[in-house]
Coordinates of C-alpha atoms and ligand atoms in Angstrom, one line a residue:
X380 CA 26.0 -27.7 4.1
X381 CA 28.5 -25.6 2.1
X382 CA 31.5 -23.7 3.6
X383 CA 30.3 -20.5 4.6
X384 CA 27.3 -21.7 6.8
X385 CA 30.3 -23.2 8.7
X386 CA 31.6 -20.5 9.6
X387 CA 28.6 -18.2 10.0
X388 CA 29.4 -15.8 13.1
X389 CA 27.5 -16.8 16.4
X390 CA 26.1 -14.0 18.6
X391 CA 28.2 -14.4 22.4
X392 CA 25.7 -14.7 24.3
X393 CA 21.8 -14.9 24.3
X394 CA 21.4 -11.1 26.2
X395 CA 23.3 -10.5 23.0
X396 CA 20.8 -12.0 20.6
X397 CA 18.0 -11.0 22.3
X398 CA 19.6 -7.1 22.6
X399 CA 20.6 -7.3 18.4
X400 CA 16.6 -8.4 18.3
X401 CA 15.2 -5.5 20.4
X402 CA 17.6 -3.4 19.0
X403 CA 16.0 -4.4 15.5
X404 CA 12.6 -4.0 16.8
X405 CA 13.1 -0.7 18.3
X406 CA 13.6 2.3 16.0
X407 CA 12.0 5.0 13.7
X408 CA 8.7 2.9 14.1
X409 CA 8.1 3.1 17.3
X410 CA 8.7 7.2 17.7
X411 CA 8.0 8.4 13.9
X412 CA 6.0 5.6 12.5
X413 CA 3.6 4.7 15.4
X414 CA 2.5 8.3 16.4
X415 CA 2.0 9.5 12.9
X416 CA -0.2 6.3 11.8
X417 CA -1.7 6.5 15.1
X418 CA -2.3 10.5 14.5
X419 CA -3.7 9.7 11.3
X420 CA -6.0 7.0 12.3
X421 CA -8.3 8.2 15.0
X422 CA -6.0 6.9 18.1
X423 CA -7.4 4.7 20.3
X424 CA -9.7 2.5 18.3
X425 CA -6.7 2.0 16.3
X426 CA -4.2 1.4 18.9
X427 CA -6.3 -1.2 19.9
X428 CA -6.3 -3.2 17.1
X429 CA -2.6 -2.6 16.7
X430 CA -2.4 -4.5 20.0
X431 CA -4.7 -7.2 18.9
X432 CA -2.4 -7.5 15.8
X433 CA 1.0 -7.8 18.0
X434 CA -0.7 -10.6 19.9
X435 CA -2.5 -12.6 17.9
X436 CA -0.1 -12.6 14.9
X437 CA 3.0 -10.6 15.7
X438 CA 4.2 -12.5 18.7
X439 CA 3.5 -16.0 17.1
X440 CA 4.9 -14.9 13.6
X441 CA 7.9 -13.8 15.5
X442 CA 8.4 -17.1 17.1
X443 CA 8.3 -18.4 13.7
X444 CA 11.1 -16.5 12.3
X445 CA 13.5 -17.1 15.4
X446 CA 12.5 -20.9 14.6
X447 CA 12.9 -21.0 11.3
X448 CA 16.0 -18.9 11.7
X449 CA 17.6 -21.2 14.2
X450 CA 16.8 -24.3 12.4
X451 CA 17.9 -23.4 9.3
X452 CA 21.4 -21.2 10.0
X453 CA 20.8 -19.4 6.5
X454 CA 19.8 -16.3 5.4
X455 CA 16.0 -15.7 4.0
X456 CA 16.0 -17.1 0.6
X457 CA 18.8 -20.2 1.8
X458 CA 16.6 -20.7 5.3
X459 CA 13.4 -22.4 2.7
X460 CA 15.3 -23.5 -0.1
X461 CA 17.2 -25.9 3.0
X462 CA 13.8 -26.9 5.1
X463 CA 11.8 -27.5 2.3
X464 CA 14.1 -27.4 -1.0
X465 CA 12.1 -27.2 -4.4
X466 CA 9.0 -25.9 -2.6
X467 CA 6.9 -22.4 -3.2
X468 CA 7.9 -21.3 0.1
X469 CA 11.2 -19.9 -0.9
X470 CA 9.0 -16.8 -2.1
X471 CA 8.8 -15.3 1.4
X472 CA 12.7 -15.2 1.4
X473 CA 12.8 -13.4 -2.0
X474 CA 9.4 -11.1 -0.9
X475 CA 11.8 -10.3 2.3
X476 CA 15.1 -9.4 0.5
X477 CA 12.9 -7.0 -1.9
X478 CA 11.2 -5.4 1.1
X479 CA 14.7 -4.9 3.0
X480 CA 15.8 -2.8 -0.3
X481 CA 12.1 -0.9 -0.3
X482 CA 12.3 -0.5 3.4
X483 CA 15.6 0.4 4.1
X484 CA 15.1 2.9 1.1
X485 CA 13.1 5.6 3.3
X486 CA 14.4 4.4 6.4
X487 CA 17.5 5.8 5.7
X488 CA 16.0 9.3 4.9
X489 CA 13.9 9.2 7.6
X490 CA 16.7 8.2 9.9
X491 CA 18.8 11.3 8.0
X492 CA 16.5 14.1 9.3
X493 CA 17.0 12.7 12.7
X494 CA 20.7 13.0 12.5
X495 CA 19.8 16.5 11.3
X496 CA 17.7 17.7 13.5
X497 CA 20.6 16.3 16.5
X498 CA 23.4 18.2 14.6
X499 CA 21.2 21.4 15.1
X500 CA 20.4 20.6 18.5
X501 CA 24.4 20.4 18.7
X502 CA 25.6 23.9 17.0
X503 CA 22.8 25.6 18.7
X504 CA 20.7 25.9 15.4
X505 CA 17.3 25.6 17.2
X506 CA 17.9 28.4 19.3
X507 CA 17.2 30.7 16.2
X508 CA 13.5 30.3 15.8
X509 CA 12.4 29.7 12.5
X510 CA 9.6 32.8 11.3
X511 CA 6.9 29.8 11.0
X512 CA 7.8 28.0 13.8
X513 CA 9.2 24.8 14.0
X514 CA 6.8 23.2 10.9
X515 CA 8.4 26.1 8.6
X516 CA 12.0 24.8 9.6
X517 CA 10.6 21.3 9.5
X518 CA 9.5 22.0 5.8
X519 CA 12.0 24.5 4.8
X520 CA 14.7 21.3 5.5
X521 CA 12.9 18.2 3.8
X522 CA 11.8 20.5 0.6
X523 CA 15.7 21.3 0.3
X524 CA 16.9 19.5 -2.1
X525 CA 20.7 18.5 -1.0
X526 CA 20.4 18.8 2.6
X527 CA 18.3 15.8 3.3
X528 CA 20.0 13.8 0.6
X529 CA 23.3 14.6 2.4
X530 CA 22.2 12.6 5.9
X531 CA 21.0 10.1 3.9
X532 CA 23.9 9.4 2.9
X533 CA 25.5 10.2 6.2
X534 CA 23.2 7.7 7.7
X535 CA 23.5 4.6 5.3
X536 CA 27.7 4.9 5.3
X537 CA 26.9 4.4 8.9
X538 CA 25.0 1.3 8.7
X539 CA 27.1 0.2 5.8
X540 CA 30.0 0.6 8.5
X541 CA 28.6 -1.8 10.9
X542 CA 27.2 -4.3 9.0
X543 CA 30.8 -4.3 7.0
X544 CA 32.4 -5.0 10.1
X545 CA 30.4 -8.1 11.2
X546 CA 26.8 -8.1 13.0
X547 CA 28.6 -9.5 16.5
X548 CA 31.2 -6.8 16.8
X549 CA 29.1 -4.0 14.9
X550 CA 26.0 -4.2 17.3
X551 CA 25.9 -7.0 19.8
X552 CA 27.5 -3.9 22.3
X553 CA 26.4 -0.4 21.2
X554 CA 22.8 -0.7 21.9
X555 CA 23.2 -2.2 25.7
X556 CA 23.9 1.3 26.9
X557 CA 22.0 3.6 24.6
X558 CA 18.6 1.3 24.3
X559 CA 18.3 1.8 28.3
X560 CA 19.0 5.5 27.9
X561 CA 16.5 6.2 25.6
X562 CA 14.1 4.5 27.3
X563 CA 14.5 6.4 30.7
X564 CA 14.8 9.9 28.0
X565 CA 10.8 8.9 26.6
X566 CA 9.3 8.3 29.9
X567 CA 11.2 11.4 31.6
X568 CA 9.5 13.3 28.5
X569 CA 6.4 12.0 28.4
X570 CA 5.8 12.6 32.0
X571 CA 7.2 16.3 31.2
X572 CA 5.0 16.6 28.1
X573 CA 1.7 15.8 30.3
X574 CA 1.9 19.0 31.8
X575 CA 2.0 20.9 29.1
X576 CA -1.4 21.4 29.0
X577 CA -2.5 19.0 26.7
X578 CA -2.2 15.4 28.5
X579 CA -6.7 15.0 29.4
X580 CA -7.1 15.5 25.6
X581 CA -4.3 12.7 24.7
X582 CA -5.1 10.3 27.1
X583 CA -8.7 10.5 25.8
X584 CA -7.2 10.3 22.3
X585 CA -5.4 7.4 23.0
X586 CA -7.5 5.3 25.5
X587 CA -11.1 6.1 24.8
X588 CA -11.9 4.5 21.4
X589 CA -13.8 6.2 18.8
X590 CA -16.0 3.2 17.7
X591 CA -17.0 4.6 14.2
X592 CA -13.5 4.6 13.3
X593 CA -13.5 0.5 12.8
X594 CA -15.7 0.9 10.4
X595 CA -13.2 1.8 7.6
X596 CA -10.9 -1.3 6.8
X597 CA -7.8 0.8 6.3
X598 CA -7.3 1.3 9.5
X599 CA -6.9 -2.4 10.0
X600 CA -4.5 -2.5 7.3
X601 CA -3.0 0.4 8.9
X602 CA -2.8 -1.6 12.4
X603 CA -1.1 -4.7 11.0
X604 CA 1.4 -3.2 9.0
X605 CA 2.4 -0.7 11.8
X606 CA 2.4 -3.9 14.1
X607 CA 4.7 -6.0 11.2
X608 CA 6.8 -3.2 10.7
X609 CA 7.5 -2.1 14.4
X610 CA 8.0 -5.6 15.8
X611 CA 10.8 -6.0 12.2
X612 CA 8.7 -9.1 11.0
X613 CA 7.1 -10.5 7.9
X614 CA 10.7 -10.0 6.0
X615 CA 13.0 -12.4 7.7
X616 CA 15.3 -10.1 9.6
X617 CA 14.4 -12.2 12.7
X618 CA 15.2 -15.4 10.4
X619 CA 18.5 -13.7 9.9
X620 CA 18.9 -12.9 13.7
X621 CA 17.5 -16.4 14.3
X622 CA 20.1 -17.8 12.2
X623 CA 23.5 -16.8 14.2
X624 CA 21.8 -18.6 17.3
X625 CA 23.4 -22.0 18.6
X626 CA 21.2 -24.8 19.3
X627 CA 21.1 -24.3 23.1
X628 CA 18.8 -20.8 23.7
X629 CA 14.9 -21.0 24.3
X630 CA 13.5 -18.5 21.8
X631 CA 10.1 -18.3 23.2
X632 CA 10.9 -16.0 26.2
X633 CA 12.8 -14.1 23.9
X634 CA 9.8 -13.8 21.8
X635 CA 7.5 -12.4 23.9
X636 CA 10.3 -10.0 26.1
X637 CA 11.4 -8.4 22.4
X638 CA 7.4 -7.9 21.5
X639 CA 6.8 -6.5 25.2
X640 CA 9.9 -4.0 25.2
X641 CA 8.3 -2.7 21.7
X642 CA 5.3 -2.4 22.3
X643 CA 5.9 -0.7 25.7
X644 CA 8.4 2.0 23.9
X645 CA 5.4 2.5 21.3
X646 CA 3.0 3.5 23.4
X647 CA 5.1 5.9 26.4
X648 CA 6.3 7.4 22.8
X649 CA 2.6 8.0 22.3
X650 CA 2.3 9.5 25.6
X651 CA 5.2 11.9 25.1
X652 CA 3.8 12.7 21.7
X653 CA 0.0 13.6 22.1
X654 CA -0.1 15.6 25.2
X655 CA 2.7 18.3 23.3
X656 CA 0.7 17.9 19.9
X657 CA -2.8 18.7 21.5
X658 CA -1.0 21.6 23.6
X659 CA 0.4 23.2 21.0
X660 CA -2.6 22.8 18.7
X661 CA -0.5 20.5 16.2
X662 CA -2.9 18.4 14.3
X663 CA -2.5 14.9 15.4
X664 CA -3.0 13.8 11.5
X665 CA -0.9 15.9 10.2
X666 CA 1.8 12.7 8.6
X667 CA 5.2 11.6 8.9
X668 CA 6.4 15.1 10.2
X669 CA 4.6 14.8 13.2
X670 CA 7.5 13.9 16.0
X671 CA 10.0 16.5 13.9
X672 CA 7.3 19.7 14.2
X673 CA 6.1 18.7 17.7
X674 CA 9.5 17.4 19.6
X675 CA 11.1 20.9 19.5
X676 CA 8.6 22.8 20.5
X677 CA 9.1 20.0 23.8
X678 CA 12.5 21.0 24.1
X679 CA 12.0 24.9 23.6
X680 CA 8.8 24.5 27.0
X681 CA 12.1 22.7 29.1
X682 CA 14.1 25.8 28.7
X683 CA 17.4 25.7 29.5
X684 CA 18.2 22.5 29.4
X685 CA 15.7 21.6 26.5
X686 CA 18.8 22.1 24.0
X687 CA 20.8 19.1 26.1
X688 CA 17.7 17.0 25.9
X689 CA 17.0 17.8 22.0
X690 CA 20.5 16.9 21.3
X691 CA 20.9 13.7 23.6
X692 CA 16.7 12.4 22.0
X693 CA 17.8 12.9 18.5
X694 CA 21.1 11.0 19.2
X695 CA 19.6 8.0 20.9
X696 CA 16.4 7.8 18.1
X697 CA 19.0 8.0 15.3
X698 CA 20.7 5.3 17.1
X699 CA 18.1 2.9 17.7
X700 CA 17.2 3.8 14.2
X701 CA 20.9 2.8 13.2
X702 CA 20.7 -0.6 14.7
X703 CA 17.6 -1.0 13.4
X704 CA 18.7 0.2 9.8
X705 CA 21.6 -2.6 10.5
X706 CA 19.1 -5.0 10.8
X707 CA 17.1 -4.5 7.4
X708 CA 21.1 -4.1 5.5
X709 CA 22.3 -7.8 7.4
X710 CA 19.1 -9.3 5.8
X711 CA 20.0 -8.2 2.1
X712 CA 23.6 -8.8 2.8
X713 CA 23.4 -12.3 4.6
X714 CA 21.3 -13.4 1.3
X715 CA 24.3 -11.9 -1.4
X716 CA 27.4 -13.0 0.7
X717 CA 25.7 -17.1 0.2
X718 CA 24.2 -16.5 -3.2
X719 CA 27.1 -14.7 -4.9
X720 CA 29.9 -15.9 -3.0
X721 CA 30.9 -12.3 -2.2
X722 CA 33.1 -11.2 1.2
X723 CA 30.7 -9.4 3.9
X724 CA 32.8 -6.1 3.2
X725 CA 32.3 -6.3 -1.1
X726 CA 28.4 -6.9 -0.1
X727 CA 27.7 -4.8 2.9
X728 CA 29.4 -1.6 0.2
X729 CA 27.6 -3.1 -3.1
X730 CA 23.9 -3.5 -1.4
X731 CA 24.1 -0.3 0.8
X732 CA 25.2 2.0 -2.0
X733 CA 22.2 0.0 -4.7
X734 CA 19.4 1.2 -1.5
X735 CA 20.9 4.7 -0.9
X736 CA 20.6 5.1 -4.9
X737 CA 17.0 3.4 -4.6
X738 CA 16.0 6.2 -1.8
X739 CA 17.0 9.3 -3.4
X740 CA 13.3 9.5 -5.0
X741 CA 11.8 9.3 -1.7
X742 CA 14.0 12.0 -0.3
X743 CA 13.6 14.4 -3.0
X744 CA 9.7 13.7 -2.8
X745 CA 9.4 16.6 -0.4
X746 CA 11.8 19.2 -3.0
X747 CA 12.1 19.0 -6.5
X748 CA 9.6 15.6 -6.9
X749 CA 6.6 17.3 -4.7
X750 CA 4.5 17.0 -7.8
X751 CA 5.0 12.9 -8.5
X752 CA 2.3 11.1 -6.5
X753 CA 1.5 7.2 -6.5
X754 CA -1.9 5.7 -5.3
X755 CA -2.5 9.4 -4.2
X756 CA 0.9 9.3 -2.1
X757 CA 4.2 11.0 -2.3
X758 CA 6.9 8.8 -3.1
X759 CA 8.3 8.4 0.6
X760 CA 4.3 7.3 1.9
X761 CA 4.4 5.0 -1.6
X762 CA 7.3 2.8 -0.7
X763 CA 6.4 2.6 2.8
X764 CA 2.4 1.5 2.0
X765 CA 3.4 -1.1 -0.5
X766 CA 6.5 -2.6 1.8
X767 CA 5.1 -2.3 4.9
X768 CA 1.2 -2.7 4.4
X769 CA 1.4 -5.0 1.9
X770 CA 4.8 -7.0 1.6
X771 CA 5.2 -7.6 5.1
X772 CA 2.0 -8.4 6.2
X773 CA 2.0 -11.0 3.1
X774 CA 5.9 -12.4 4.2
X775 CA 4.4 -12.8 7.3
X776 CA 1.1 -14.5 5.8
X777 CA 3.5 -17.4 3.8
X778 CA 5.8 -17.5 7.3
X779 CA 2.7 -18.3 9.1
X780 CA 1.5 -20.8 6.7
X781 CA 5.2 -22.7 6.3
X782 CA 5.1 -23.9 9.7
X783 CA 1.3 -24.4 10.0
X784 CA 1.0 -26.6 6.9
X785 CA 4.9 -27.0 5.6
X786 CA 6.6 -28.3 8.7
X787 CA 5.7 -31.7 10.6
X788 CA 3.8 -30.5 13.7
X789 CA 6.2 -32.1 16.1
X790 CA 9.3 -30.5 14.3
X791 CA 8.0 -27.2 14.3
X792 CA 6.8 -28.1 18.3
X793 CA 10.6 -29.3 18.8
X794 CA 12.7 -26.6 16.6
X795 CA 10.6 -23.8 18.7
X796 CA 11.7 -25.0 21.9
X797 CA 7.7 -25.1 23.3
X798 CA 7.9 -29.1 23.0
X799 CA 4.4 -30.5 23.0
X800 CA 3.1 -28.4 25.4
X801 CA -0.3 -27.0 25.3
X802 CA 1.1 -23.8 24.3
X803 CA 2.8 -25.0 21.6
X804 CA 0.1 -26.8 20.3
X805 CA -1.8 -23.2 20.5
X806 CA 1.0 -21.8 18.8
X807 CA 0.8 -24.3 15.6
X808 CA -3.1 -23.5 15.8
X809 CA -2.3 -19.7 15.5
X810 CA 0.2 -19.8 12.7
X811 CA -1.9 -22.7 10.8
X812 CA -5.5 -21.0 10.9
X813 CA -5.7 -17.9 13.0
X814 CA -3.1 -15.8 11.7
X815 CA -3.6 -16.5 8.4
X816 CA -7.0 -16.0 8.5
X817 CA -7.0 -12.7 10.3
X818 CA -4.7 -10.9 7.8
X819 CA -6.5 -12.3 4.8
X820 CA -9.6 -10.7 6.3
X821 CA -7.4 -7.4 6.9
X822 CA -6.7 -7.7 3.3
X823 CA -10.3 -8.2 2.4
X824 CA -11.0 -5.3 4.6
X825 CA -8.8 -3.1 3.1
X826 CA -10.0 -2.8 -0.4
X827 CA -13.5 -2.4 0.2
X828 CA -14.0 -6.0 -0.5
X829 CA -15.5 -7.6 2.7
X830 CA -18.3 -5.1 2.7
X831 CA -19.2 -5.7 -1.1
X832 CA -19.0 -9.7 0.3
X833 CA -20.6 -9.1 3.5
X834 CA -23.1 -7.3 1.6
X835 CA -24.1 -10.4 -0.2
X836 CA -25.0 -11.9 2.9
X837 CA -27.1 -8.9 4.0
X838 CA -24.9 -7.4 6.6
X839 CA -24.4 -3.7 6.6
X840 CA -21.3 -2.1 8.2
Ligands
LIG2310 N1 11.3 -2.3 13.5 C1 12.2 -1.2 13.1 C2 11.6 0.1 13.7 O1 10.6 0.0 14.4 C3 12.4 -1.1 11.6 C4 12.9 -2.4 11.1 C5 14.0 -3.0 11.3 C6 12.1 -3.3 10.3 N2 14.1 -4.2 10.6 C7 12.9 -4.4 10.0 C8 10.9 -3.2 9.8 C9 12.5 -5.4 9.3 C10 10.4 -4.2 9.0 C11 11.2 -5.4 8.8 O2 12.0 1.1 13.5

């Protein structure tokens, strides 16, 4: 054990781990993310399998990385090379420093129109109706190309901030009064938003499945990397988290309360989202702008006090996106302060300024780089596809596998806390065949492969 793992920080309590975990978990991807893949995907058929997904793989892969985490007390990349030194397994570590780069990337521009849009809420700027409604402000702002460039920036000196000043005194405090807050502020506004006029066609949207949609496999791509990216997994951020946890807390209760709280904001988000975007005749597939075109027009139905609740949602979402955003820097940051022997503070500056540079592409996608298009996407949808569809979803795949086939059953059964307990021994079932399995099947799905192969065998889908 060298020096600094030492004198790695310790989070004060566990409500303070398991707060800096739901605080990771609960962000962008949960109000942006889920309702426009969700939009985009048919609804219900697909929110089904996304809650398949959190079960049968993101709650056990999630265990995994608080395990390996604990164990360990390293970041990503130092977390393998110490449990199983000289082994392949070290890629996940690497594949999860890249995605926290890729991710954090958009995040951060994301994250920067919600600061936006709660600056306007705060001069007043929404009270001047823009002559195409709230989509022409939407896309007069993003197709600027200083202004969303500008918050970026705003928003990652923010992160860079916190994580410079240590994860324990940058977050283990802020998000136990704001988390709760914006919790109560979604439900308030979902119950608001159902009478709008809209709330039988959303509830149908969301709850009664459209069967024929299951028979495209991108949805199920679309499902599991939704459920890797909202629950932060597959890229060792809960390894990270995991890893400034003393010997003495039981992570699987954690586990499953961070996955429940997510889950839960994810779908009351949905129900705050779909009854405005049916009543106002927003199409529900209409991308990542979705919560930015339809949210206002929320605010302008309150009235009076819609202005106070515009200002106080976008403040708590770009919160929850900031300690989330804190989350993806401390994973890229815990790996350069070990590797390089840098301070936290020459790091947290180095790394955040590197992923600000690496975003600017995705926010000028919108402006001045409308016509650049990967795999048919614009540059922002790009990065996002390949780090959260495919990156994460594969992290999670080699997670799965380490303790299934890299770890002594009983040490995985004793690092985890579960003991040999029947649901332990379910648990190392999971992670050794069914998870695995499932996402290689999602991958299979996804590029048309499984039919050409289930055609061989006669089946038709
Ligand atoms: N889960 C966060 C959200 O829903 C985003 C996030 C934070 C994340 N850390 C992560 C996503 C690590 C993937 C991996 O907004």
């Amino acid at each position: 054990m060298n020096q600094l793992d030492t004198n790695r920080e310790q989070w004060n309590t566990r409500l303070g781990f398991i707060l800096a975990a739901m605080g990771s978990a609960v962000g962008l991807g949960n109000i942006w993310r889920f309702s426009y893949v969700t939009g985009e995907n048919g609804g219900a058929a697909f929110l089904l399998i996304y809650v398949l997904c959190i079960i049968l793989i993101g709650i056990p892969i999630l265990m995994a990385e608080f395990t390996i985490g604990r164990k360990a007390q390293s970041d990503v990349v130092g977390s393998f090379n110490k449990l199983a030194p000289g082994k392949p397994w070290v890629v996940a570590g690497i594949l999860g420093v890249a995605s926290a780069f890729i991710i954090l990337s958009f995040y951060a521009v994301i994250a920067g129109w919600s600061v936006f849009y709660f600056i306007q809420y705060l001069i007043g700027g929404f009270r001047t109706t823009h002559a195409d409604g709230y989509g022409g402000f939407f896309g007069e702002f993003i197709s600027s190309p200083i202004q969303p460039l500008f918050w970026q920036f705003l928003f990652m000196a923010m992160t860079v901030g916190i994580v410079y000043v240590g994860v324990k005194k940058g977050i283990e405090k802020s998000n136990r009064i704001l988390m709760p807050l914006l919790a109560i502020l979604v439900i308030g506004l979902s119950i608001y938003s159902m009478t709008l006029g809209g709330a039988s066609e959303a509830l149908s949207f969301l709850f009664t499945p459209d069967w024929s949609a299951l028979t495209n496999g991108e949805v199920y791509l679309a499902a599991l990397g939704q459920a890797f990216f909202s629950l932060s997994l597959g890229m060792g951020a809960l390894i990270t988290y995991g890893s400034y946890l003393s010997k003495k807390e039981s992570l699987p209760g954690a586990a499953v309360s961070v996955a429940t709280l997510d889950t839960a904001f994810a779908i009351i988000a949905g129900l705050m989202i779909f009854p405005a975007v049916f009543a106002f005749g927003i199409a529900p597939d209409s991308g990542p702008g979705l919560v930015f075109v339809t949210l206002p027009g929320i605010f302008e139905n309150i009235g009076g006090f819609g202005q106070v609740f515009g200002l106080l949602f976008f403040f708590l979402l770009s919160a929850a996106a900031l300690s989330s955003a804190v989350s993806l820097l401390e994973v890229a940051v815990a790996y350069f302060i070990r590797k390089f022997d840098w301070t936290r503070k020459k790091a947290a500056i180095i790394v955040g300024a590197i992923i600000f540079v690496l975003g600017i592409p995705s926010s000028l996608g919108n402006g001045p780089l409308n016509d650049i298009s990967i795999f048919g996407l614009e540059i922002l949808d790009a990065a996002d596809f390949l780090a959260s569809n495919i990156f994460l979803p594969l992290g999670g795949l080699i997670i799965a596998l380490f303790i299934g086939w890299g770890w002594k059953k009983a040490d995985a059964l004793e690092a985890s806390d579960f003991g040999n307990t029947g649901i332990g021994n379910a648990w190392v079932f999971v992670l050794k065949w069914v998870a695995p399995v499932l996402i290689f099947i999602v991958f299979l799905a996804s590029t048309g492969l499984l039919d050409v192969i289930l055609g061989w065998f006669g089946v038709e889908s």
